[in-house]
Tab-separated table of C-alpha atoms in Angstrom:
chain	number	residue	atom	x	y	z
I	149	UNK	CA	-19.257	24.735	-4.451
I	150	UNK	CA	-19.052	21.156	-3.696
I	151	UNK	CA	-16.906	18.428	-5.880
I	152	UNK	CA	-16.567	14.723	-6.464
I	153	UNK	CA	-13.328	13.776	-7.259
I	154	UNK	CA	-11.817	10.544	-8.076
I	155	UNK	CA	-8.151	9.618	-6.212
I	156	UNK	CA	-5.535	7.607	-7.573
I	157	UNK	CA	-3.141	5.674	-6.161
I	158	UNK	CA	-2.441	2.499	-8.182
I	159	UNK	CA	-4.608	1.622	-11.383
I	160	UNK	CA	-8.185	2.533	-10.994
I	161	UNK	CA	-11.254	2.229	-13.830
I	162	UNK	CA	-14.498	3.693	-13.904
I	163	UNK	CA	-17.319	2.923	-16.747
I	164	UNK	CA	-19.190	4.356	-18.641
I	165	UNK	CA	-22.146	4.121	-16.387
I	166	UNK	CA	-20.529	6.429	-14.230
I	167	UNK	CA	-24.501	8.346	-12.690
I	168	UNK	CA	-25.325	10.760	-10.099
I	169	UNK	CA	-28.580	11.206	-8.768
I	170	UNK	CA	-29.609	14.681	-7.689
I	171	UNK	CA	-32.956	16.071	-7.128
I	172	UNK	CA	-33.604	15.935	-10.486
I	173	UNK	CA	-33.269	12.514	-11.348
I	174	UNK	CA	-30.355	10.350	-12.574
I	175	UNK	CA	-27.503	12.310	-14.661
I	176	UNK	CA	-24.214	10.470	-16.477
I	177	UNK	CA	-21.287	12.526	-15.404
I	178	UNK	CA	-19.351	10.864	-17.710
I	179	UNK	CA	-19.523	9.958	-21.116
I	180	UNK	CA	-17.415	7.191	-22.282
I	181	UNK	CA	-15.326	8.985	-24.814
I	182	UNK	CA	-12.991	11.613	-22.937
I	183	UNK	CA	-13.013	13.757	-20.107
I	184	UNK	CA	-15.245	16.261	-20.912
I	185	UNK	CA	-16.053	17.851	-17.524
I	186	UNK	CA	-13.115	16.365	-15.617
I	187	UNK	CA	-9.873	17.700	-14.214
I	188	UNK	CA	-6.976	16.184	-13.430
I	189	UNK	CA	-3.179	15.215	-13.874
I	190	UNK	CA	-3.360	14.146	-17.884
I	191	UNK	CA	-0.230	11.796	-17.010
I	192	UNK	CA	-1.883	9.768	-15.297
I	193	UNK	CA	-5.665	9.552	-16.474
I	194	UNK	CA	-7.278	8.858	-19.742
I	195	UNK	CA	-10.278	7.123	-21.017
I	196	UNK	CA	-9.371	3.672	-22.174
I	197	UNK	CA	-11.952	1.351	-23.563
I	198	UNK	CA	-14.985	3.474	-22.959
I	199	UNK	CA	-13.726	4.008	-19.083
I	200	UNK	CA	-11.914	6.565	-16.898
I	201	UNK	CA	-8.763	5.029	-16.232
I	202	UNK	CA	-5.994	6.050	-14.040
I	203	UNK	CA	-2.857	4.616	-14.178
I	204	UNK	CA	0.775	5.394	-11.856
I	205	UNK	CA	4.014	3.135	-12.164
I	206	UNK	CA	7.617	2.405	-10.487
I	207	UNK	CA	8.453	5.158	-12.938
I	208	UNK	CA	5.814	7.623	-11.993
I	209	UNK	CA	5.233	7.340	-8.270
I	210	UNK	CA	3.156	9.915	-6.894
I	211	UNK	CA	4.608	12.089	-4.437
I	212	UNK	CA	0.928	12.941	-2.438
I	213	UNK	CA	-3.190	11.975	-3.400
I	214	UNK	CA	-4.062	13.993	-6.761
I	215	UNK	CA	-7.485	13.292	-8.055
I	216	UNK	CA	-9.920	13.719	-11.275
I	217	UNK	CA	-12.200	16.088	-10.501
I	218	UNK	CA	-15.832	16.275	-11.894
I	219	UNK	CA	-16.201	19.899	-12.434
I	220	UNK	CA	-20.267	19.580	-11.266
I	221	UNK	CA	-22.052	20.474	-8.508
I	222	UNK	CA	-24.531	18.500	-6.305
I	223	UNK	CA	-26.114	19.275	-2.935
I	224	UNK	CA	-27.608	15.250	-1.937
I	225	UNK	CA	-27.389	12.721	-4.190
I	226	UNK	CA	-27.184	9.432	-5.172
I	227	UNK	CA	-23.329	8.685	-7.414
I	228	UNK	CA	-23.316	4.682	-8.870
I	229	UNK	CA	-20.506	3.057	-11.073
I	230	UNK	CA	-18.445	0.461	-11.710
I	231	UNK	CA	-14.523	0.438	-10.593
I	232	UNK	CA	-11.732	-2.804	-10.792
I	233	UNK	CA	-8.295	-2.285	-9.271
I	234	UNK	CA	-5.041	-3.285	-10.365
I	235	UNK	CA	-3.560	-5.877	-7.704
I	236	UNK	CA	-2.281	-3.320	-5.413
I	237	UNK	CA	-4.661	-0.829	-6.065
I	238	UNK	CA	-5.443	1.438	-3.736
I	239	UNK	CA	-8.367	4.352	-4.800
I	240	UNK	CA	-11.382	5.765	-3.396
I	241	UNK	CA	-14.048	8.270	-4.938
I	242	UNK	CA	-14.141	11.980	-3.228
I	243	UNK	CA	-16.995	13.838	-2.042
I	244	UNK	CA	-18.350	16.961	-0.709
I	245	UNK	CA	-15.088	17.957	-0.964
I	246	UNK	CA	-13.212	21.024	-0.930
I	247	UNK	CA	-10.257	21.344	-3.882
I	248	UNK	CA	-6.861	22.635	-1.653
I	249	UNK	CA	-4.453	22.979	-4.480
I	250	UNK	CA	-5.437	23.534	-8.219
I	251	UNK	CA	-2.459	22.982	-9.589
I	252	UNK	CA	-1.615	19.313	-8.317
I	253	UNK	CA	-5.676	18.566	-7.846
I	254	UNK	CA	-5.277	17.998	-4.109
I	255	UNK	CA	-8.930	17.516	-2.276
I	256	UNK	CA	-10.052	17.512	1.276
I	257	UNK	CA	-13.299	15.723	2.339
I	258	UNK	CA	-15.167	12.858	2.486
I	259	UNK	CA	-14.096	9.564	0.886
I	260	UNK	CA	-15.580	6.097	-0.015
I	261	UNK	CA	-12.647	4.367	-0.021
I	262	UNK	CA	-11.414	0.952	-2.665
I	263	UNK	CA	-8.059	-0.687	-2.244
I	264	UNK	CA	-7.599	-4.106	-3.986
I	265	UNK	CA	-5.933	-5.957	-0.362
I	266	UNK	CA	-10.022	-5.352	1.095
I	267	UNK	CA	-8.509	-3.752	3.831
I	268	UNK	CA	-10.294	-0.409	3.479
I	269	UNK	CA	-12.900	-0.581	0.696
I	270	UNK	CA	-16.225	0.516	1.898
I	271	UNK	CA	-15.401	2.032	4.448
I	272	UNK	CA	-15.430	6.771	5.116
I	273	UNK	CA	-12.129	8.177	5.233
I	274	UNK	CA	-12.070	12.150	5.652
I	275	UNK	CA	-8.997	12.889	3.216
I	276	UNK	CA	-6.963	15.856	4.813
I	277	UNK	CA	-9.308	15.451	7.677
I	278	UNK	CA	-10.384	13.658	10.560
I	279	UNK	CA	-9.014	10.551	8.883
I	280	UNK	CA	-10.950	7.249	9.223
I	281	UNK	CA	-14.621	8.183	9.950
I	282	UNK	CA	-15.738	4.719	10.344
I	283	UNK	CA	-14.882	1.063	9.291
I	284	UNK	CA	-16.629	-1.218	7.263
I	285	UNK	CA	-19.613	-2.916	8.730
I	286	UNK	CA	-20.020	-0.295	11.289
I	287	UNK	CA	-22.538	3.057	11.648
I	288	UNK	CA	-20.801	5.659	13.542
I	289	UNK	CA	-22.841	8.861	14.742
I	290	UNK	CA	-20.519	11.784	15.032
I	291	UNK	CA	-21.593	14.124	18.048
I	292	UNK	CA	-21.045	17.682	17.453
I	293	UNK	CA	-17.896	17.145	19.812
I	294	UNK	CA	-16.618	14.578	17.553
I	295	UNK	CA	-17.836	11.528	20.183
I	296	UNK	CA	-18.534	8.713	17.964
I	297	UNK	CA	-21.019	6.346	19.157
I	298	UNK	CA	-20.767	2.959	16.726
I	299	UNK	CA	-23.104	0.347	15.852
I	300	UNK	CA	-22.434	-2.718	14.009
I	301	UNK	CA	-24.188	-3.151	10.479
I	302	UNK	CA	-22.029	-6.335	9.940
I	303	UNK	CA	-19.131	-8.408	10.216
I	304	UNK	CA	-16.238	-6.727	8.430
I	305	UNK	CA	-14.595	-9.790	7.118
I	306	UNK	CA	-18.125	-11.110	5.608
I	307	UNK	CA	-18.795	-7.648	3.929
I	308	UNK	CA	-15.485	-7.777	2.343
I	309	UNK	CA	-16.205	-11.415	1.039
I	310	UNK	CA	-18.616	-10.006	-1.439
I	311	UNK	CA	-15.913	-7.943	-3.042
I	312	UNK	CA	-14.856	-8.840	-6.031
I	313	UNK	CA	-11.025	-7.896	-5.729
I	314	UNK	CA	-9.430	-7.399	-9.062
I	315	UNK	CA	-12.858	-8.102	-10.626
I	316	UNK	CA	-15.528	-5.538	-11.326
I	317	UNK	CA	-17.274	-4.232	-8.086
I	318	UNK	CA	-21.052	-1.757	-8.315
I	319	UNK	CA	-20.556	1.030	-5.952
I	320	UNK	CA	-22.550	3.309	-4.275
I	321	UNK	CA	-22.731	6.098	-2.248
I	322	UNK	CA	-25.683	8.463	-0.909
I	323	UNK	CA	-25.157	11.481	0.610
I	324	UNK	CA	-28.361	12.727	2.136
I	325	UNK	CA	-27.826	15.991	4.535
I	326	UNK	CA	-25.403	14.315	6.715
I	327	UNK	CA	-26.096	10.652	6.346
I	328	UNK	CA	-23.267	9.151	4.546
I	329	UNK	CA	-23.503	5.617	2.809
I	330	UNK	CA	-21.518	3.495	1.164
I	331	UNK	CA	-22.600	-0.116	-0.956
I	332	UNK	CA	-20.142	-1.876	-2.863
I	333	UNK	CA	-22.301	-4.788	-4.964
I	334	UNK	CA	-25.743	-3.583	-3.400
I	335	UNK	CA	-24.506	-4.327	0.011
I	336	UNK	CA	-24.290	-1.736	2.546
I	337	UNK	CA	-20.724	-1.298	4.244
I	338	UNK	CA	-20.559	1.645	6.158
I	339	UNK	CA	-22.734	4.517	7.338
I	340	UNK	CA	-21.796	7.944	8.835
I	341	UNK	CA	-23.827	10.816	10.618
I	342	UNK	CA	-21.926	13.476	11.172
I	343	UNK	CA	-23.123	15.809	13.511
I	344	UNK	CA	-20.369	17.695	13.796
């Protein structure tokens, strides 16, 4: 069974518009009203405003990664929505990945990664992994020995001026056998084949 999940490390919001597209055409896997469908830690997400919101403070650090967990299953697919961070927000969106703990909704897999400093959104990090697959503006081809061979899709500094920071940003991802995408506002940032 494969699951997207959602991390949270600072304050993260999804919309309403939250889609996947499978082989059957575009699905919401969320509807703007609870979390129907969705685990995860109730402390620290909620819908707020017709949007998935997760939310961690001084008060309530978090220890290690938890995530909300769409309780679906896809094989390829096409996932779109809408996200804004907090000022030090630091998220990303899970996929094709495998759940490690139940009770503390720890994943392992790939992720499209947001964080509010522009450091890191857009590009693949492999959460309890391989780590950082490949950086934004750059394809990497993963060789079945784990060689990566990199090409550059763009500078990284230009990609990450069409973020909008704190603002709302349109992401992205495709997951097509093992061609891995990520877009954040139509704009491609990284790319992954992973052969191995």
């Amino acid at each position: 069974m494969r699951h997207l999940s959602r991390s949270l490390m600072a304050v993260a919001i999804l919309t309403a518009s939250t889609i996947i597209h499978a082989d059957d055409g575009f699905k919401e896997i969320f509807n703007g009203k609870d979390l129907t469908g969705w685990k995860g830690n109730s402390e620290l997400w909620s819908v707020e405003d017709g949007a998935i919101t997760g939310t961690t403070s001084d008060e309530k650090k978090l220890k290690f990664n938890t995530f909300l967990i769409w309780e679906g299953e896809v094989a390829d697919f096409v996932l779109e929505l809408d996200y804004k961070l907090g000022a030090e927000g630091n998220s990303g969106i899970q996929y094709r990945s495998k759940v490690l703990n139940e009770e503390d909704f720890i994943v392992g897999g790939y992720q499209a990664d947001i964080d509010a400093s522009l450091t890191y959104a857009g590009i693949n990090y492999e959460e309890k992994g391989r780590g950082i697959l490949t950086l934004r503006g750059v394809r990497t081809t993963l060789a079945k020995d784990g060689t990566k061979t990199e090409e550059s899709i763009g500078d990284a500094k230009e990609l990450g001026k069409k973020i909008h920071g704190e603002d709302w940003n349109h992401y992205r991802v495709e997951a097509k056998g093992n061609k891995l995408s990520h877009y954040i506002n139509d704009q491609l940032m990284s790319e992954v084949i992973d052969n191995q």
